[in-house]
Each structure stands twice: as C-alpha cells, then as structure tokens.
Amino acid sequence: MKRNVLGSLMVLLLVCVLAGCGTEQKNDTNSDITNQNQTQSENTNEQSTNEEIMAKQDKVVVAVPQDPDYLDPHLSAASGTTEIMFNVFEGLLKADPSGRVIPAIAKDYTISNDGLTYTFKLQQGIHFHNGKEVTMEDVAYSYKRLKGDITGEPLSEAFEEVEINVVDDETIAFQLTEVNSGFLVNFTKAVIPSGLGEEAHNKTPIGTGPYKFKGYNPSQNIVLEKFDDYRIEGIPKINEVEFRIFADSQSAFMSLLAGEVDMYPRMETENIEMLPENYYYVEGMQNMVQLMSMNNATEPLNDVKVRQAINYAIDTDFIIEAVANGKGTKLGSNMSPVMSFFYEDGLQDKYNINIEKAKHLLKDAGYEKGFELTITVPSNYDLHVKTAEVIVEQLKAVDIQASIELVEWGIWLDRVYKGRDYETTIIGLTGKLDPNNILFRYETNYPRNYMNYSNEQYDTIIAQAVKTTNEEERARLYKEAQVLLADEVPAVYIMDPNFIVALKSNLKGYQLYPLYVQDMSVMYFD
Amino acid sequence: MKKRKYSFNFYIGIVIVAFLLGIVIVSFFYTPYTVTQMNIGKKFLKPCWEHLLGTDHFGRDILSRIMMGSQTAFQVGLISIGIGLFFGILIGSIAGYYGGIVDEILMRIMDAVIAFPGLLFALMFVAVLGQGIVNTMIALGIMSIPQFARITRSGFLQVKPLKYIDMAKSIGVSNFRIMMVHILPNVISPLIVACSMGFASAVLAEAGLSYLGLGVQPPNPSWGRMLSESQMYLLKAPTYSIVPGIFITLSVLGFNLLGDGISAIRDPRK
C-alpha cells in the first residue's frame, strides 16, 4: 500500500515536471512582440480579452511532419525544408502561385536571342534580415557558391557549367554552354549575404524573404518572425509563424482538434469529416504524379503489350476512391493538369478498366496464364502501400499474382531508384516548375531513368524541346512526349493526390502553389 | 486453498486458448467474407449484423481478417516454438549429459544469444535477411532456443547422477537412448510450461514486428499489421484498433495463464 502511494506521488511529480517543461518552452518560443503585448495588457489592467485575442492572432501555428535537413538553403535538398524556408529566402526570381517565375531580387532580366546568356538587373534598396543592403557582391557570392567556386564543392549541378560575370554594380550575366529552355527556374535559388562565413548560413540563416528566421528547436519547431523591411509594402501580415513538428499525423490532428494548430497542410482525407466547426479546408492539385513504375528492362514488363494489359486491368478510379477518398486527379501520363500550359488533356481515360482487352493483350504476349509480379513499396508512404494493396487485388482478375514487398525508404532509394533492381514500384514523383525537369527522367541516358525506359523517338522530342525557345512550340513537343508515354506506358499513371490544407476559420488568404511550399506572407487573420 | 487459486488460472487459460484455437480451426473452412475483398462503399462500418466487428479502410470485413490473422499468429507461434524446442532440447541435452568443456561451450553460446534483447535480435535478423513471415518465424525460433536449452540442461543435471542411469549405462544402452528415453521424460513438464509461455511471447513478438512493417506483408492479414493500419484512423474508427488489440491481449493472457496453471499442477512443491 505504502509503495503504491509513493509510486503515485512520483508519477504526480513527474507529470508536474513535464508540465513545467511544456509551459517553459512555450514562453521561449513566443516572440518578443507577443511578450510585449502581454505586458501591455497587464499594465492596462485587464481590459484584456480584446487584446488577448489580438495577441493570439499575431501568431500562427503550422503543423509540419519533419525536421529540416539543413538550414543553409544551398545545402538543403528536402522538400520539407523548402516548404518552410520558402518564406525566408528569395533568389533573383521567385515562383508565383501559378507556377511561373517572377522577378524577386532582380528588377528584370533579359535572355539573349541565342538563348545562352541570361542578364539580370538588380533591384536597389532590398535589405537582408540583418539590415544589410543586397549588393551585387552578395548575388555573385550566392551563385558562385552554388557553382562551387567558393568552397570548391559544387552545391548545384545546374550551375556547374555556367560562367558568372558581374558586369557592373547593377548587372550580372550568366553564360550557359548549351541552350536549356528550362534553366530559368534555377534562379529561384536563394541569395544570401556574403562575408558571414560558410558555417553561419546553417546556424542563423539570413535571407531577404518576408519572414526572418528566429529559432529552431530540433524535433519541436521552427519559428519565423515578420521582416519589417520586406521589399513589398504591407507584406507579411502576420507577426509570427511557428512551424511545429509532429512526427505522426494522428498527434498533429489531435493538436488541431485541441485548437493548438491553426493550419495543417497535407491533412489525411479521412480526417476531413472530423474537422471541428471553426476550421475549414482548401484543396487542390499538388503537381505530383503517383505512378506504379515498371522496370522496362525486365521480363515480362519489357513487352509493351504486357504493360498495356496491366494498365487496362488496374482501375485507377477505384484506387482514387479507395485510398484518397476520391480526393485526387486521375492521370494518363507523367504530367499533372496543374501544369495547364504543357498538359495534354484526354490521356487519363485511355486505359479505363477493360478486363477483356487486358486478357486479350496478355494472350497475344504469351502470358495467357498470367505471371508473378513483385511490387516494391517504400513502407513510410502509407498512400503508396495502400495503393499497392488495391492493385494486388485488381491484378488477380487477369491472373497476375502480385505480391507486396515493403522496404525502408533508404533501401528503396538504394535498390530501386539508384540500383534499378526491382520489378514494379509505387511512388510519387514530385512536381517541378518546368516540364523538362518532369519529362526528362524518361530519357534513355538520364542517370535517374530508374524505369529503364528507352525510346529514340522520345529522346529526340525531349532534346528538341530543350533547344526550343518558342513557348508554343515547346508545349507542343512536351504534349507529344506525354502522348508517347501514354502509348508505351512505362508505368501505370495513377493520380495527382489532392493537397488538403485545414485552416482555422479566421485564417484567410491561403495560396496553393504547384510546388511543395507554404507561402505564409499573404495570409492574414480576419 | 492455494492450489485452487492456481487451477482457476488453468481453467481460464484453457478456455481462452480453446476459444482461439476454435477460431483458427473454423477459419480454415469458413470466413464470413473473403479477407482481401474490398468494398469502398462500406468503409469504416461500425459493428453490425452484416459485419459483426465492422469494416476497415478498404471496406474489408474485420472479423474475417481477425480470423485469418489468428492463423498467422498460431502459425508463427507453433513454428517458432518448434524450432526453439528442437534445438533447445538438442543443445540442452548434449550440454547436460556430457558436461565439461562441451557444456561450457554450448551454454556460453546460449548466454550470448540470450544477451540480445529479443525483439532487437528479431529486428536485426529480419533487416539483414529480408522481411516476411518465414524469417520472422526463424528469428523468433532462434530467440527461444536458450530458454529451452537451459531447462533441458538443468533437468539432465538433476537426473544424470541417479542410479538408474548408471545401470542403463552398465548394461550397454546407447548414449542417445539414455538421453532421449531415460532422461528427457523427466524434463517434459517444465518444457510444456515454457512452451506455453514462449507461445505467448512469440505471438506478441510477431504482432510487434508486423506492426513495424517487418513481419507479415500486406495484404495478408496479421493482428499486428491491422493494429498499425488502424492507428491512422484511431479517432475515426476506434473499433478497428480495439479489436486486434483485444485479440493480441487475449492470446498472450490465455497462454500465460495456461502455462501458469500447468506449472502449478505439475509442481510437487505446491
């Protein structure tokens, strides 16, 4: 009995200590501004309720799933980091919500007629978060650092072959060795201040974006604070943004239910109907291509008839309904409709389910009795695992005995993506701003052509498109490439899963991007 | 008074185990629905007459999946205990019977195996040799060898000095026959208890590995896998997680009580 009492006392003590920790951290992460507000409201003797709401509305909490890989924008490769740091850094150019690139630090730019020289004019009077004005020296430093001139180690493949010339205090020119119509997006890479030392960028990152970096507590949060000197007047509107890190989606959603999270990007579709009344959600395409990639170099998948048969046997509508609650856009080729200008419509219905036709094609190919198939799936992606389960079930109709092999993400990258040792795999290819970067992966000699797809005609189209500077003509070529992919089906194109963002009802202004980013600068409390 | 309390455990245990065994046997001939049959119109149904335990995120019948999952659990339990028992008896009897340096070497190897935390060893094994139910069973089997070996050895050490063994030797009975026919039966009862307990921990370990995605591969049903799949829908469909949880608990509880009960009955000191 005594021991029990002692035990419960200890538990109680532990709870107290933990609770203590919690509140302490909260105070830590609150900004100076909110603290000031608090003291003010204390001073003015509790006419507080109004002010407290004001103070609360100065800060927004966003749920994110992982820690950043690097704070240094040139080292970071994870989409989850870009998602946050999009608010902190800007390049000469910046992406807008429609996916086009618009001038940011640059005033304007010109591309020479031969398509090889990009000349940028610097906008005057832009400041870094530390108060220093952005000079040509900083711009040159940033892109030379990416190229590898500073540390001797190239940080971006794109700039490796590019010659960087500072013309004068306002002008910089980039000389390419060959025409690349998709090169412009590379200028969205961050401009950072020179002369701070190489390590500093990873500890206290400084950029020119609407929010400045305030603090990072590993596995807890990243806090950003409004940058008052931002180049656009009146932006941003909210004083402080906390990206709170939740390792699993259930706990993130529970925090939302408790009202602690104001914004939850990539919420599971199952949770929509459980959203409390003071929340709403926004959804849209996210420029992702979820597909079942087939290894085009292995038997029997090297036979186009077999690949087509598999396409006919898989009911993508059912998959979208079963694994995404219908919140997804059906695809027919390796391009999401969100890339409107380059997207070829109509391909998505090419392989609507047709078991008869599938069986017929299999018979023609000599696989009347079906065959065994392994689907290798990275186990950390629940969506893909579930899709695999549905596909296994559907392929039974044409006597293909599929089995699922779950592998860890690291092993997947190593064995499937780099080693190309697999039969089929289910994965989502994240979107890029330029169609070339999306479609290039099917080019025969592309080092990451993990589907082992090879078609001379396709290679010609892609090579031609890269050299074409006329946008209409480029679009035509990329559409042609999509049709070719739909004919030859190196993969089963499934869907672009919808991006669902849950928001508190007074939080407005959310902008969907065809990129993996959260633009906090345009958001406001109503 | 004390004895009755222990046999009470025994009865509870045997009822639970019989219940689970019944489910396993029935599942070979009949499940209400096909386990992998999907029906997206019937996602997340609450328990009703049509689906006694409700449906999961693909509209699959949970009761059917639990029934098929019980096959997995028993298969893993039986085979891993089988492996452990076979090698455990072999090693334990050789070590106990011959003693000396052989004993020393074999038992130190056993100590080395036991030094690994069980689940960690299984994780390592499965990570190196690949996932799947076969490797899971082998890993769990290897894990359970030392305890059987130790029990067998201690039994052998007790019985070996007795007169009847010397007599058997003197009339020229072979060593193998002495070990298996004359000594081993003395160890049977503690081994049965260990089997029952080991079975429970094997079921638990399989559920754990499958929960982590390393054991049974989808879409084959396993209790642990169901638990991890249902975790995402904990708020939306609580029965989906509670049901496999209850079955895992029941089987662990059942076999432990049974083991407890048997040891109480067979132990002459009580």
PDB file of N, CA and C in Angstrom, chain A residues 248-250 253-254 257 268 270-271 273-274 318 321-323 325 382 385-386 389-390 392-393 396 404-408, chain B residues 34 36-40 43-44 57-58 60 65 127 131 212-214 216-219 225 229 231-236:
ATOM      1  N   ASP A 248       3.923  12.181 -36.107  1.00  0.00           N
ATOM      2  CA  ASP A 248       2.878  11.395 -36.754  1.00  0.00           C
ATOM      3  C   ASP A 248       1.597  12.205 -36.918  1.00  0.00           C
ATOM      4  N   SER A 249       0.857  11.801 -37.938  1.00  0.00           N
ATOM      5  CA  SER A 249      -0.277  12.596 -38.375  1.00  0.00           C
ATOM      6  C   SER A 249      -1.405  12.616 -37.342  1.00  0.00           C
ATOM      7  N   GLN A 250      -1.511  11.520 -36.579  1.00  0.00           N
ATOM      8  CA  GLN A 250      -2.590  11.492 -35.587  1.00  0.00           C
ATOM      9  C   GLN A 250      -2.393  12.557 -34.514  1.00  0.00           C
ATOM     10  N   PHE A 253      -3.189  15.925 -35.836  1.00  0.00           N
ATOM     11  CA  PHE A 253      -4.621  16.173 -35.949  1.00  0.00           C
ATOM     12  C   PHE A 253      -5.252  16.395 -34.575  1.00  0.00           C
ATOM     13  N   MET A 254      -4.743  15.680 -33.575  1.00  0.00           N
ATOM     14  CA  MET A 254      -5.298  15.861 -32.230  1.00  0.00           C
ATOM     15  C   MET A 254      -4.991  17.258 -31.704  1.00  0.00           C
ATOM     16  N   LEU A 257      -7.467  19.425 -33.198  1.00  0.00           N
ATOM     17  CA  LEU A 257      -8.756  19.314 -32.511  1.00  0.00           C
ATOM     18  C   LEU A 257      -8.752  20.115 -31.208  1.00  0.00           C
ATOM     19  N   GLU A 268      -4.828  14.159 -43.785  1.00  0.00           N
ATOM     20  CA  GLU A 268      -5.388  12.958 -44.382  1.00  0.00           C
ATOM     21  C   GLU A 268      -6.849  13.194 -44.770  1.00  0.00           C
ATOM     22  N   GLU A 270      -9.234  11.222 -44.627  1.00  0.00           N
ATOM     23  CA  GLU A 270     -10.177  10.625 -43.671  1.00  0.00           C
ATOM     24  C   GLU A 270     -10.599  11.597 -42.581  1.00  0.00           C
ATOM     25  N   ASN A 271      -9.720  12.575 -42.324  1.00  0.00           N
ATOM     26  CA  ASN A 271      -9.996  13.467 -41.204  1.00  0.00           C
ATOM     27  C   ASN A 271     -10.929  14.620 -41.567  1.00  0.00           C
ATOM     28  N   GLU A 273     -13.999  14.919 -42.484  1.00  0.00           N
ATOM     29  CA  GLU A 273     -15.325  14.994 -41.878  1.00  0.00           C
ATOM     30  C   GLU A 273     -15.275  15.183 -40.362  1.00  0.00           C
ATOM     31  N   MET A 274     -14.070  15.037 -39.793  1.00  0.00           N
ATOM     32  CA  MET A 274     -13.961  15.220 -38.347  1.00  0.00           C
ATOM     33  C   MET A 274     -13.473  16.613 -37.973  1.00  0.00           C
ATOM     34  N   PHE A 318     -11.064   3.493 -59.006  1.00  0.00           N
ATOM     35  CA  PHE A 318     -11.275   2.764 -57.753  1.00  0.00           C
ATOM     36  C   PHE A 318     -10.171   3.096 -56.752  1.00  0.00           C
ATOM     37  N   GLU A 321     -10.687   6.441 -55.229  1.00  0.00           N
ATOM     38  CA  GLU A 321     -11.791   6.375 -54.264  1.00  0.00           C
ATOM     39  C   GLU A 321     -11.349   5.651 -52.992  1.00  0.00           C
ATOM     40  N   ALA A 322     -10.603   4.551 -53.160  1.00  0.00           N
ATOM     41  CA  ALA A 322     -10.270   3.693 -52.019  1.00  0.00           C
ATOM     42  C   ALA A 322      -9.173   4.287 -51.139  1.00  0.00           C
ATOM     43  N   VAL A 323      -8.141   4.841 -51.732  1.00  0.00           N
ATOM     44  CA  VAL A 323      -7.021   5.276 -50.890  1.00  0.00           C
ATOM     45  C   VAL A 323      -7.020   6.780 -50.625  1.00  0.00           C
ATOM     46  N   ASN A 325     -10.070   8.715 -50.815  1.00  0.00           N
ATOM     47  CA  ASN A 325     -11.434   9.190 -50.607  1.00  0.00           C
ATOM     48  C   ASN A 325     -11.946  10.028 -51.776  1.00  0.00           C
ATOM     49  N   ASP A 382       2.329   5.688 -46.585  1.00  0.00           N
ATOM     50  CA  ASP A 382       1.084   4.968 -46.380  1.00  0.00           C
ATOM     51  C   ASP A 382       0.228   4.929 -47.644  1.00  0.00           C
ATOM     52  N   VAL A 385       1.540   2.322 -50.017  1.00  0.00           N
ATOM     53  CA  VAL A 385       1.324   0.965 -49.514  1.00  0.00           C
ATOM     54  C   VAL A 385      -0.122   0.550 -49.763  1.00  0.00           C
ATOM     55  N   LYS A 386      -1.039   1.460 -49.470  1.00  0.00           N
ATOM     56  CA  LYS A 386      -2.461   1.142 -49.661  1.00  0.00           C
ATOM     57  C   LYS A 386      -2.775   0.952 -51.140  1.00  0.00           C
ATOM     58  N   GLU A 389      -1.859  -2.417 -52.149  1.00  0.00           N
ATOM     59  CA  GLU A 389      -2.821  -3.431 -51.719  1.00  0.00           C
ATOM     60  C   GLU A 389      -3.993  -3.534 -52.682  1.00  0.00           C
ATOM     61  N   VAL A 390      -4.462  -2.370 -53.148  1.00  0.00           N
ATOM     62  CA  VAL A 390      -5.589  -2.369 -54.083  1.00  0.00           C
ATOM     63  C   VAL A 390      -5.165  -3.005 -55.412  1.00  0.00           C
ATOM     64  N   VAL A 392      -2.808  -5.206 -56.034  1.00  0.00           N
ATOM     65  CA  VAL A 392      -2.676  -6.656 -55.898  1.00  0.00           C
ATOM     66  C   VAL A 392      -4.026  -7.333 -56.102  1.00  0.00           C
ATOM     67  N   GLU A 393      -5.036  -6.731 -55.491  1.00  0.00           N
ATOM     68  CA  GLU A 393      -6.386  -7.281 -55.576  1.00  0.00           C
ATOM     69  C   GLU A 393      -6.912  -7.200 -57.013  1.00  0.00           C
ATOM     70  N   LYS A 396      -5.544  -9.678 -59.749  1.00  0.00           N
ATOM     71  CA  LYS A 396      -5.994 -11.069 -59.680  1.00  0.00           C
ATOM     72  C   LYS A 396      -6.962 -11.381 -60.814  1.00  0.00           C
ATOM     73  N   ILE A 404       3.422  -7.908 -52.428  1.00  0.00           N
ATOM     74  CA  ILE A 404       3.983  -6.628 -51.992  1.00  0.00           C
ATOM     75  C   ILE A 404       5.249  -6.867 -51.187  1.00  0.00           C
ATOM     76  N   GLU A 405       6.253  -6.085 -51.462  1.00  0.00           N
ATOM     77  CA  GLU A 405       7.477  -6.142 -50.661  1.00  0.00           C
ATOM     78  C   GLU A 405       7.703  -4.748 -50.087  1.00  0.00           C
ATOM     79  N   LEU A 406       7.574  -4.634 -48.782  1.00  0.00           N
ATOM     80  CA  LEU A 406       7.768  -3.326 -48.158  1.00  0.00           C
ATOM     81  C   LEU A 406       9.246  -3.133 -47.851  1.00  0.00           C
ATOM     82  N   VAL A 407       9.791  -1.995 -48.233  1.00  0.00           N
ATOM     83  CA  VAL A 407      11.188  -1.716 -47.903  1.00  0.00           C
ATOM     84  C   VAL A 407      11.288  -0.342 -47.263  1.00  0.00           C
ATOM     85  N   GLU A 408      12.368  -0.161 -46.540  1.00  0.00           N
ATOM     86  CA  GLU A 408      12.604   1.132 -45.925  1.00  0.00           C
ATOM     87  C   GLU A 408      12.961   2.159 -46.988  1.00  0.00           C
TER      88      GLU A 408
ATOM     89  N   THR B  34     -14.412 -12.936 -48.021  1.00  0.00           N
ATOM     90  CA  THR B  34     -13.035 -13.152 -48.452  1.00  0.00           C
ATOM     91  C   THR B  34     -12.180 -12.070 -47.810  1.00  0.00           C
ATOM     92  N   THR B  36      -9.491 -10.452 -48.580  1.00  0.00           N
ATOM     93  CA  THR B  36      -8.936  -9.317 -49.310  1.00  0.00           C
ATOM     94  C   THR B  36      -9.990  -8.589 -50.145  1.00  0.00           C
ATOM     95  N   GLN B  37     -11.223  -9.038 -50.033  1.00  0.00           N
ATOM     96  CA  GLN B  37     -12.284  -8.420 -50.837  1.00  0.00           C
ATOM     97  C   GLN B  37     -12.570  -6.989 -50.375  1.00  0.00           C
ATOM     98  N   MET B  38     -12.414  -6.038 -51.316  1.00  0.00           N
ATOM     99  CA  MET B  38     -12.588  -4.638 -50.956  1.00  0.00           C
ATOM    100  C   MET B  38     -13.961  -4.150 -51.373  1.00  0.00           C
ATOM    101  N   ASN B  39     -14.461  -3.222 -50.620  1.00  0.00           N
ATOM    102  CA  ASN B  39     -15.759  -2.632 -50.953  1.00  0.00           C
ATOM    103  C   ASN B  39     -15.764  -1.198 -50.473  1.00  0.00           C
ATOM    104  N   ILE B  40     -15.416  -0.282 -51.367  1.00  0.00           N
ATOM    105  CA  ILE B  40     -15.227   1.092 -50.899  1.00  0.00           C
ATOM    106  C   ILE B  40     -16.518   1.776 -50.492  1.00  0.00           C
ATOM    107  N   LYS B  43     -16.757   1.461 -46.271  1.00  0.00           N
ATOM    108  CA  LYS B  43     -15.608   1.760 -45.423  1.00  0.00           C
ATOM    109  C   LYS B  43     -16.047   2.058 -43.998  1.00  0.00           C
ATOM    110  N   PHE B  44     -15.220   1.653 -43.038  1.00  0.00           N
ATOM    111  CA  PHE B  44     -15.372   2.050 -41.634  1.00  0.00           C
ATOM    112  C   PHE B  44     -16.778   1.835 -41.079  1.00  0.00           C
ATOM    113  N   HIS B  57     -10.508   0.274 -43.636  1.00  0.00           N
ATOM    114  CA  HIS B  57     -10.421   1.405 -44.550  1.00  0.00           C
ATOM    115  C   HIS B  57     -10.626   1.033 -46.008  1.00  0.00           C
ATOM    116  N   PHE B  58     -10.645  -0.247 -46.343  1.00  0.00           N
ATOM    117  CA  PHE B  58     -10.969  -0.649 -47.703  1.00  0.00           C
ATOM    118  C   PHE B  58     -12.356  -1.304 -47.744  1.00  0.00           C
ATOM    119  N   ARG B  60     -13.062  -3.903 -45.975  1.00  0.00           N
ATOM    120  CA  ARG B  60     -12.900  -5.330 -45.759  1.00  0.00           C
ATOM    121  C   ARG B  60     -13.459  -5.698 -44.387  1.00  0.00           C
ATOM    122  N   ARG B  65     -10.788 -10.857 -41.253  1.00  0.00           N
ATOM    123  CA  ARG B  65      -9.348 -10.601 -41.185  1.00  0.00           C
ATOM    124  C   ARG B  65      -8.764 -11.045 -39.846  1.00  0.00           C
ATOM    125  N   ALA B 127      16.060  -7.497 -40.739  1.00  0.00           N
ATOM    126  CA  ALA B 127      16.637  -6.421 -41.544  1.00  0.00           C
ATOM    127  C   ALA B 127      17.730  -6.963 -42.460  1.00  0.00           C
ATOM    128  N   GLN B 131      12.464  -9.183 -45.121  1.00  0.00           N
ATOM    129  CA  GLN B 131      11.235  -9.255 -44.353  1.00  0.00           C
ATOM    130  C   GLN B 131      10.396 -10.439 -44.778  1.00  0.00           C
ATOM    131  N   LEU B 212       5.544  -3.042 -37.031  1.00  0.00           N
ATOM    132  CA  LEU B 212       6.622  -2.214 -37.576  1.00  0.00           C
ATOM    133  C   LEU B 212       6.785  -2.410 -39.080  1.00  0.00           C
ATOM    134  N   GLY B 213       5.966  -3.290 -39.647  1.00  0.00           N
ATOM    135  CA  GLY B 213       6.021  -3.499 -41.091  1.00  0.00           C
ATOM    136  C   GLY B 213       7.076  -4.496 -41.514  1.00  0.00           C
ATOM    137  N   LEU B 214       7.629  -5.258 -40.550  1.00  0.00           N
ATOM    138  CA  LEU B 214       8.712  -6.183 -40.880  1.00  0.00           C
ATOM    139  C   LEU B 214       8.263  -7.634 -40.929  1.00  0.00           C
ATOM    140  N   VAL B 216       4.578  -9.951 -41.320  1.00  0.00           N
ATOM    141  CA  VAL B 216       3.673 -10.340 -42.388  1.00  0.00           C
ATOM    142  C   VAL B 216       3.487  -9.171 -43.354  1.00  0.00           C
ATOM    143  N   GLN B 217       3.580  -9.461 -44.654  1.00  0.00           N
ATOM    144  CA  GLN B 217       3.463  -8.402 -45.642  1.00  0.00           C
ATOM    145  C   GLN B 217       2.008  -8.241 -46.093  1.00  0.00           C
ATOM    146  N   PRO B 218       1.588  -7.003 -46.331  1.00  0.00           N
ATOM    147  CA  PRO B 218       0.225  -6.805 -46.810  1.00  0.00           C
ATOM    148  C   PRO B 218       0.071  -7.420 -48.203  1.00  0.00           C
ATOM    149  N   PRO B 219      -1.120  -7.799 -48.641  1.00  0.00           N
ATOM    150  CA  PRO B 219      -2.395  -7.627 -47.951  1.00  0.00           C
ATOM    151  C   PRO B 219      -2.744  -8.775 -47.013  1.00  0.00           C
ATOM    152  N   ARG B 225      -0.229  -6.081 -37.894  1.00  0.00           N
ATOM    153  CA  ARG B 225      -0.346  -5.231 -39.073  1.00  0.00           C
ATOM    154  C   ARG B 225      -1.678  -4.459 -39.033  1.00  0.00           C
ATOM    155  N   GLU B 229      -2.185  -0.462 -39.174  1.00  0.00           N
ATOM    156  CA  GLU B 229      -3.008   0.175 -40.203  1.00  0.00           C
ATOM    157  C   GLU B 229      -4.126   0.997 -39.574  1.00  0.00           C
ATOM    158  N   GLN B 231      -4.118   2.468 -36.778  1.00  0.00           N
ATOM    159  CA  GLN B 231      -3.644   3.576 -35.945  1.00  0.00           C
ATOM    160  C   GLN B 231      -3.996   4.937 -36.549  1.00  0.00           C
ATOM    161  N   MET B 232      -3.920   5.021 -37.878  1.00  0.00           N
ATOM    162  CA  MET B 232      -4.224   6.273 -38.569  1.00  0.00           C
ATOM    163  C   MET B 232      -5.667   6.706 -38.372  1.00  0.00           C
ATOM    164  N   TYR B 233      -6.519   5.727 -38.114  1.00  0.00           N
ATOM    165  CA  TYR B 233      -7.943   6.037 -38.033  1.00  0.00           C
ATOM    166  C   TYR B 233      -8.453   5.928 -36.603  1.00  0.00           C
ATOM    167  N   LEU B 234      -7.529   6.051 -35.664  1.00  0.00           N
ATOM    168  CA  LEU B 234      -7.853   5.854 -34.256  1.00  0.00           C
ATOM    169  C   LEU B 234      -9.048   6.704 -33.818  1.00  0.00           C
ATOM    170  N   LEU B 235      -9.087   7.933 -34.271  1.00  0.00           N
ATOM    171  CA  LEU B 235     -10.166   8.827 -33.860  1.00  0.00           C
ATOM    172  C   LEU B 235     -11.455   8.527 -34.602  1.00  0.00           C
ATOM    173  N   LYS B 236     -11.293   8.161 -35.863  1.00  0.00           N
ATOM    174  CA  LYS B 236     -12.453   7.982 -36.721  1.00  0.00           C
ATOM    175  C   LYS B 236     -13.152   6.648 -36.471  1.00  0.00           C
TER     176      LYS B 236
END
